[in-house]
Amino acid sequence: MAGNTFGNIFKLTTFGESHGVAIGGVIDGCPAGVTLDLDAIQAELDRRKPGQSAIVTQRKEPDTVEFYSGIFEGVTTGTPIGFAIKNANQKSKDYSHIKDSYRPSHADYTYDQKYGVRDYRGGGRSSARETASRVVAGAIAKQVLANVKFNAYVSGVGPIKLEKSHDEIDFSLTESNIVRCPDTETAGVMENYIKQIRKEGDTVGGVVSCVISGVPVGLGEPVFDKLHAELGKAMLSINAVKGFEYGSGFAGAELKGSAHNDLFNTDGTTKTNLSGGIQGGISNGMDIYFSVAFKPVATVMQDQETIDKDGNIVTMQGKGRHDPCVVPRAVPIVEAMAALVLADYWLLNRTIKK
Amino acid sequence: MAGNTFGNIFKLTTFGESHGVAIGGVIDGCPAGVTLDLDAIQAELDRRKPGQSAIVTQRKEPDTVEFYSGIFEGVTTGTPIGFAIKNANQKSKDYSHIKDSYRPSHADYTYDQKYGVRDYRGGGRSSARETASRVVAGAIAKQVLANVKFNAYVSGVGPIKLEKSHDEIDFSLTESNIVRCPDTETAGVMENYIKQIRKEGDTVGGVVSCVISGVPVGLGEPVFDKLHAELGKAMLSINAVKGFEYGSGFAGAELKGSAHNDLFNTDGTTKTNLSGGIQGGISNGMDIYFSVAFKPVATVMQDQETIDKDGNIVTMQGKGRHDPCVVPRAVPIVEAMAALVLADYWLLNRTIKK
Amino acid sequence: MAGNTFGNIFKLTTFGESHGVAIGGVIDGCPAGVTLDLDAIQAELDRRKPGQSAIVTQRKEPDTVEFYSGIFEGVTTGTPIGFAIKNANQKSKDYSHIKDSYRPSHADYTYDQKYGVRDYRGGGRSSARETASRVVAGAIAKQVLANVKFNAYVSGVGPIKLEKSHDEIDFSLTESNIVRCPDTETAGVMENYIKQIRKEGDTVGGVVSCVISGVPVGLGEPVFDKLHAELGKAMLSINAVKGFEYGSGFAGAELKGSAHNDLFNTDGTTKTNLSGGIQGGISNGMDIYFSVAFKPVATVMQDQETIDKDGNIVTMQGKGRHDPCVVPRAVPIVEAMAALVLADYWLLNRTIKK
Amino acid sequence: MAGNTFGNIFKLTTFGESHGVAIGGVIDGCPAGVTLDLDAIQAELDRRKPGQSAIVTQRKEPDTVEFYSGIFEGVTTGTPIGFAIKNANQKSKDYSHIKDSYRPSHADYTYDQKYGVRDYRGGGRSSARETASRVVAGAIAKQVLANVKFNAYVSGVGPIKLEKSHDEIDFSLTESNIVRCPDTETAGVMENYIKQIRKEGDTVGGVVSCVISGVPVGLGEPVFDKLHAELGKAMLSINAVKGFEYGSGFAGAELKGSAHNDLFNTDGTTKTNLSGGIQGGISNGMDIYFSVAFKPVATVMQDQETIDKDGNIVTMQGKGRHDPCVVPRAVPIVEAMAALVLADYWLLNRTIKK
């Protein structure tokens, strides 16, 4: 399997299956001399972990990260940071019913076809559990970029939308509710909706938006590795993501140029920000903002007809402890991936002038 | 400048500015033994070239590709394919008025801030002219993947939408009109709208959709390099793109899991295809389809207030020959980038089993 | 720190310092479907481990590898193989005397100058302990390439040379003595020499040679990534290596073309093999052979004058448990790095034809 | 064919066959703001070109480089530098006799086996003609690193050796003779020897040594990408190279640690330099020096027995215009590759601290 490494200079390589011994990773290219707040890293993991509220999966996974290298006396040494998160529950009994069957809209069928062998204990490598390693690395990237702020939040749950633009959000409200929607009233509606969906044994999709503030001008490699292209790839690599847009996004495609252009102030800032903080693939110092669409979790608590390895029709029963809606737990993952991109491009940008 | 290479095995590296001597590139990793139809490559360039119809820029650029290496007696030898497209018009007189000013929502300001030096003749490296090199490489990638079909088309121009889903399109109609919308009636409305926009001296955005058929099961590296993540990055790296969605996309975020899951047929195909042909980041053999949002071209034929290098307010006059709407010419670019991704992942997929 | 990843498709990323919690790594790109013999992996580690004989360092390090992922029911799944080797002795007391001083011909000075921070407990990341992770990955690479044989051996210790060419060696003798020289008499002389060096509190360099048999024709990417260029880099990346030569090597530079050319047999094999099994950077199916020069270990058991961080002259006492000669323990490391290169190029070679 | 790109940040991608339309390349990652001396670049090409003296091949190839991009008003813009060198002589008549035969110790056989198709006009991609592109890029890298001096020279021709160590050389003499040996007397002996070899219709190998002065402390990524490992790969990727050693090299393997250690002066320099300017893979500010062994050119002007594609024995007549000894023309190539490595690692080193 290729593709377990993300980044050019600040690089994360991850390993691990949902029901193996451990997941973890190696961060290569973290600059030397960064004093790390290890509690802040664990706190990010806690924002992602199962069982944290009534509207997420009730699996018990403490998700405690152990660091093996690269940090000496609390400071990064410039050497690779190896880390692991042991899997608390390696028992596979919950998954025996899916050993020979392919769950609809999961990766079971494609993995089996591709590799000819499959770790049938849960999602294996395709499980969103892998994203815990991303959160660890992203939490370090955030500390590398102390002046850049990453604020993701839930802006949609099923048909319910947060009707505020990126510059109207009070980010201090994001963690004030279990949905992570920075609007108390909308959050309440979303929470009730998710609870109702769970009662139905169903799941629902949603949207996570993110605002990155304090970005220096000049980040982004302007042809294939445009800053927004890498952000897009980063987000699309998160499980269940179906779409990415930044700045004016899909709505911008309906506009005229005369309405879309961001006119300059004399200091180089712009009067409007439909560009989303990026022009020609390079950050212009304005807020970067984007939205990420998540499909509903495929595991529903309802019987579904599916096929087994031999192409026989079988009935798959809804079982297990899954999230009715992934977006509350996806918020720290979106921030982590954004931080990985920015840290990497910040370092890359040091090499471009004489 | 990093980031002028795209791909892992089938790799394209491009060079060239809009007003330099030439643009071009090197394709490394093209497999040996592919008999190339050079006319088909030029035909793709012709689909992209300026001046091809009444609704695109009227610049004269023949865009003739010269191959320097890697092809012997009409067959790829497995060595790198070097190529160049000479720039017909290297005179810079049309651009002298922008030498010291930053055009709003262009890359002028960010390039200057990033590199401290700027080729002020037109867009330089940020010009969409660079995409001609992508079209050359993509045309070769298409020939490498003879059984895979790439069908992009215009599905939106400003507020006008093609109201057909990906599986209702008659692709034989795409080239029947200058908008490249595979619906004669909608194409007519779009064409008239673009002409009106041009008369206003304005520009407008649009959407290009693409369907990829005949994809083998198993392409995609399922963590950071998911097939749709790489497709997303490929599309977001095209000039003016603001968003990408595949399968159910943003609309999928509103659905319930019970409605979104694609149930299997006994042969492994699925009854529906909200997954968009990709599950867990790996192709499942169903049609891959996605949409790409393009913002309106920033160069409008109207006076705009902007700033110069010293932060003085200046008035910039609308000048030059620009596209009122980029999407008709973006169609072959979207196909080219999709073909580059698929060729690369097809080769990568040969390495994953014992 | 960049550069902790080796390989293109079959990729090893390592982490860990000599006195940290653990060393380890991630193997990405190992093909699915390989049944692994885990005991054989540990056996390779045991060939490298300290304390194995009277002529190597007497440190106690069990070097037991733990696998965290990528292997299910004894078979590789195609997902990344994460592993760690816990450090038995994390106490730093032996090294306090070097905290503020730079050992001559070690990496202390350069690390401190480069990173501005240094893990002063032993060699940290510059310790040859890191090579244990390479041995793990190399042992897996060997199993991937079951038909290729990697036979490294000691061909020189200080001034004592094994006077046999690569095709005169009986590899079954390599493990018959603690020097790993496949000639009983020469091995005895070498062993006595090493013991004498140790008594003197000194160290001595040596040469490891390697023969790779059973290599398919066609491995190697013939420009910058020639097979021997990658082998050379692999070997030069091992601690203490000062030189690499393959085939006729430096002696070949003295020859005439008429004497150096390898004439063909009718089956494509060659009558001689001064090419060393590689022509134009590509394997030709003949045995690949090369030699690697190791300098003497810098830590001697004698007092040396050196400097501290402030540029003061200090006397450094010889202390600790170090190898008087590294080559016996380097044999499995050379094989491991060779196996990593061959496995990687074997996979790469699958992508080069239509 | 993979592997036509060299470098991490400062990256060269080359294309082109000896008898195609052109060779050339793309330099990506060259920093913006470097004022280039284009004549100096051409001068380096002239040092490498055929026909420059009585002891090299008498082929006529002007080797004039054309730049296509990346340079504006004489200054690098930070965008990729595309360039080409047109092939003066594309006629293939000289090579028709080898169309179906494999020249001994060339890459004919291995290319044909690997790719299944071969450009039989001369060496094609395996020709040392490709190195002209490296010289162009290396000449730019030298200008990027204005304070670093690269001095390569011929230190061996067949059995004739320059008996001077790296710190006894007067580099001003290198270009004073056609052998490029910086010792007038030895150069004369070498020149006569090469002329005699040519009369015999034979060829001979040799050694190029190189000293790099003015290297900042701290360059090198200390695990797999040690500075000397990358230099070694760079050199081993040059056609006909069989060996690489740096610092004490193979001779160092015979020494004791007490004799090999470089003791410090109080300013961090060392009293001796057996380390060759690199410790733990990182430059320590002392001169870097290394030697590169080149085998004799395989094309001799004598009849040789060989095989054709069908395995028939055929007699191959010595023909064409080839170098009797490659090392005089290899001197600028060695410098170029060294400069590429140093420029790349100099940029990489900007990313390692907070």
Short mmCIF file of N, CA and C in Angstrom, two decimals, chain A residues 251-302:
data_model
loop_
_atom_site.label_atom_id
_atom_site.label_comp_id
_atom_site.label_asym_id
_atom_site.label_seq_id
_atom_site.Cartn_x
_atom_site.Cartn_y
_atom_site.Cartn_z
N ALA A 251 -20.58 28.25 -5.09
CA ALA A 251 -21.39 29.44 -5.31
C ALA A 251 -20.65 30.46 -6.18
N GLY A 252 -19.36 30.49 -6.07
CA GLY A 252 -18.56 31.43 -6.85
C GLY A 252 -18.65 31.17 -8.35
N ALA A 253 -18.95 29.93 -8.70
CA ALA A 253 -19.07 29.58 -10.12
C ALA A 253 -20.26 30.26 -10.77
N GLU A 254 -21.17 30.76 -9.95
CA GLU A 254 -22.37 31.43 -10.50
C GLU A 254 -22.18 32.94 -10.64
N LEU A 255 -21.09 33.43 -10.11
CA LEU A 255 -20.90 34.89 -10.07
C LEU A 255 -20.24 35.44 -11.33
N LYS A 256 -20.36 36.74 -11.48
CA LYS A 256 -19.62 37.48 -12.50
C LYS A 256 -18.29 37.95 -11.91
N GLY A 257 -17.31 38.12 -12.80
CA GLY A 257 -15.99 38.59 -12.37
C GLY A 257 -16.06 39.92 -11.65
N SER A 258 -16.90 40.81 -12.13
CA SER A 258 -16.98 42.13 -11.51
C SER A 258 -17.46 42.05 -10.07
N ALA A 259 -18.22 41.00 -9.76
CA ALA A 259 -18.71 40.83 -8.40
C ALA A 259 -17.76 39.99 -7.56
N HIS A 260 -16.96 39.19 -8.22
CA HIS A 260 -16.13 38.21 -7.52
C HIS A 260 -14.76 38.76 -7.13
N ASN A 261 -14.27 39.73 -7.91
CA ASN A 261 -12.92 40.22 -7.64
C ASN A 261 -12.81 40.89 -6.27
N ASP A 262 -11.73 40.57 -5.59
CA ASP A 262 -11.45 41.17 -4.28
C ASP A 262 -10.56 42.39 -4.48
N LEU A 263 -11.13 43.56 -4.30
CA LEU A 263 -10.34 44.79 -4.51
C LEU A 263 -9.40 45.02 -3.33
N PHE A 264 -8.27 45.63 -3.64
CA PHE A 264 -7.21 45.82 -2.64
C PHE A 264 -7.46 47.03 -1.76
N ASN A 265 -7.08 46.91 -0.52
CA ASN A 265 -6.79 48.07 0.32
C ASN A 265 -5.33 48.46 0.07
N THR A 266 -4.94 49.62 0.53
CA THR A 266 -3.57 50.06 0.22
C THR A 266 -2.50 49.25 0.93
N ASP A 267 -2.88 48.50 1.95
CA ASP A 267 -1.87 47.68 2.66
C ASP A 267 -1.77 46.27 2.09
N GLY A 268 -2.43 46.01 0.97
CA GLY A 268 -2.34 44.69 0.36
C GLY A 268 -3.43 43.74 0.82
N THR A 269 -4.13 44.10 1.90
CA THR A 269 -5.30 43.29 2.27
C THR A 269 -6.40 43.58 1.25
N THR A 270 -7.47 42.81 1.31
CA THR A 270 -8.53 43.02 0.34
C THR A 270 -9.83 43.38 1.04
N LYS A 271 -10.66 44.13 0.31
CA LYS A 271 -11.91 44.63 0.89
C LYS A 271 -12.90 43.48 1.10
N THR A 272 -12.90 42.55 0.17
CA THR A 272 -13.71 41.34 0.30
C THR A 272 -12.75 40.16 0.29
N ASN A 273 -13.27 38.96 0.51
CA ASN A 273 -12.38 37.80 0.53
C ASN A 273 -13.04 36.59 -0.12
N LEU A 274 -13.54 36.78 -1.32
CA LEU A 274 -14.09 35.64 -2.04
C LEU A 274 -12.99 34.69 -2.48
N SER A 275 -11.77 35.20 -2.54
CA SER A 275 -10.62 34.36 -2.88
C SER A 275 -10.34 33.32 -1.80
N GLY A 276 -10.86 33.56 -0.62
CA GLY A 276 -10.63 32.59 0.46
C GLY A 276 -9.20 32.59 0.95
N GLY A 277 -8.56 33.75 0.87
CA GLY A 277 -7.20 33.85 1.44
C GLY A 277 -6.10 33.28 0.58
N ILE A 278 -6.45 32.86 -0.63
CA ILE A 278 -5.46 32.24 -1.52
C ILE A 278 -5.65 32.78 -2.93
N GLN A 279 -4.58 33.30 -3.52
CA GLN A 279 -4.66 33.78 -4.92
C GLN A 279 -3.52 33.18 -5.71
N GLY A 280 -3.87 32.54 -6.82
CA GLY A 280 -2.85 31.88 -7.61
C GLY A 280 -2.19 30.73 -6.87
N GLY A 281 -2.90 30.19 -5.91
CA GLY A 281 -2.36 29.06 -5.15
C GLY A 281 -1.50 29.45 -3.96
N ILE A 282 -1.38 30.76 -3.73
CA ILE A 282 -0.49 31.29 -2.69
C ILE A 282 -1.30 32.09 -1.70
N SER A 283 -1.03 31.92 -0.41
CA SER A 283 -1.77 32.66 0.61
C SER A 283 -1.51 34.15 0.47
N ASN A 284 -2.56 34.94 0.66
CA ASN A 284 -2.39 36.40 0.56
C ASN A 284 -2.53 37.09 1.92
N GLY A 285 -2.58 36.31 2.97
CA GLY A 285 -2.63 36.89 4.31
C GLY A 285 -4.02 37.06 4.87
N MET A 286 -5.03 36.97 4.02
CA MET A 286 -6.41 37.04 4.50
C MET A 286 -6.79 35.67 5.08
N ASP A 287 -7.89 35.61 5.80
CA ASP A 287 -8.33 34.32 6.34
C ASP A 287 -8.55 33.30 5.23
N ILE A 288 -8.03 32.11 5.45
CA ILE A 288 -8.32 30.99 4.56
C ILE A 288 -9.56 30.30 5.12
N TYR A 289 -10.53 30.04 4.28
CA TYR A 289 -11.70 29.31 4.78
C TYR A 289 -12.18 28.33 3.73
N PHE A 290 -12.68 27.22 4.22
CA PHE A 290 -13.14 26.15 3.31
C PHE A 290 -14.18 25.30 4.01
N SER A 291 -14.88 24.51 3.22
CA SER A 291 -15.88 23.59 3.77
C SER A 291 -15.66 22.19 3.22
N VAL A 292 -16.01 21.21 4.04
CA VAL A 292 -15.76 19.82 3.72
C VAL A 292 -17.05 19.04 3.93
N ALA A 293 -17.50 18.33 2.89
CA ALA A 293 -18.75 17.56 2.98
C ALA A 293 -18.47 16.11 3.38
N PHE A 294 -19.16 15.67 4.41
CA PHE A 294 -19.04 14.27 4.86
C PHE A 294 -20.34 13.53 4.54
N LYS A 295 -20.21 12.37 3.94
CA LYS A 295 -21.39 11.53 3.70
C LYS A 295 -21.82 10.88 5.01
N PRO A 296 -23.03 10.34 5.07
CA PRO A 296 -23.46 9.62 6.27
C PRO A 296 -22.63 8.35 6.44
N VAL A 297 -22.37 7.98 7.71
CA VAL A 297 -21.68 6.72 8.02
C VAL A 297 -22.44 5.57 7.36
N ALA A 298 -21.69 4.65 6.77
CA ALA A 298 -22.33 3.56 6.02
C ALA A 298 -22.94 2.50 6.92
N THR A 299 -22.40 2.38 8.14
CA THR A 299 -22.92 1.35 9.04
C THR A 299 -24.20 1.84 9.70
N VAL A 300 -25.32 1.28 9.27
CA VAL A 300 -26.60 1.65 9.87
C VAL A 300 -27.11 0.49 10.73
N MET A 301 -27.93 0.81 11.70
CA MET A 301 -28.44 -0.22 12.62
C MET A 301 -29.73 -0.82 12.06
N GLN A 302 -29.69 -1.13 10.81
CA GLN A 302 -30.85 -1.70 10.14
C GLN A 302 -30.34 -2.87 9.30
#
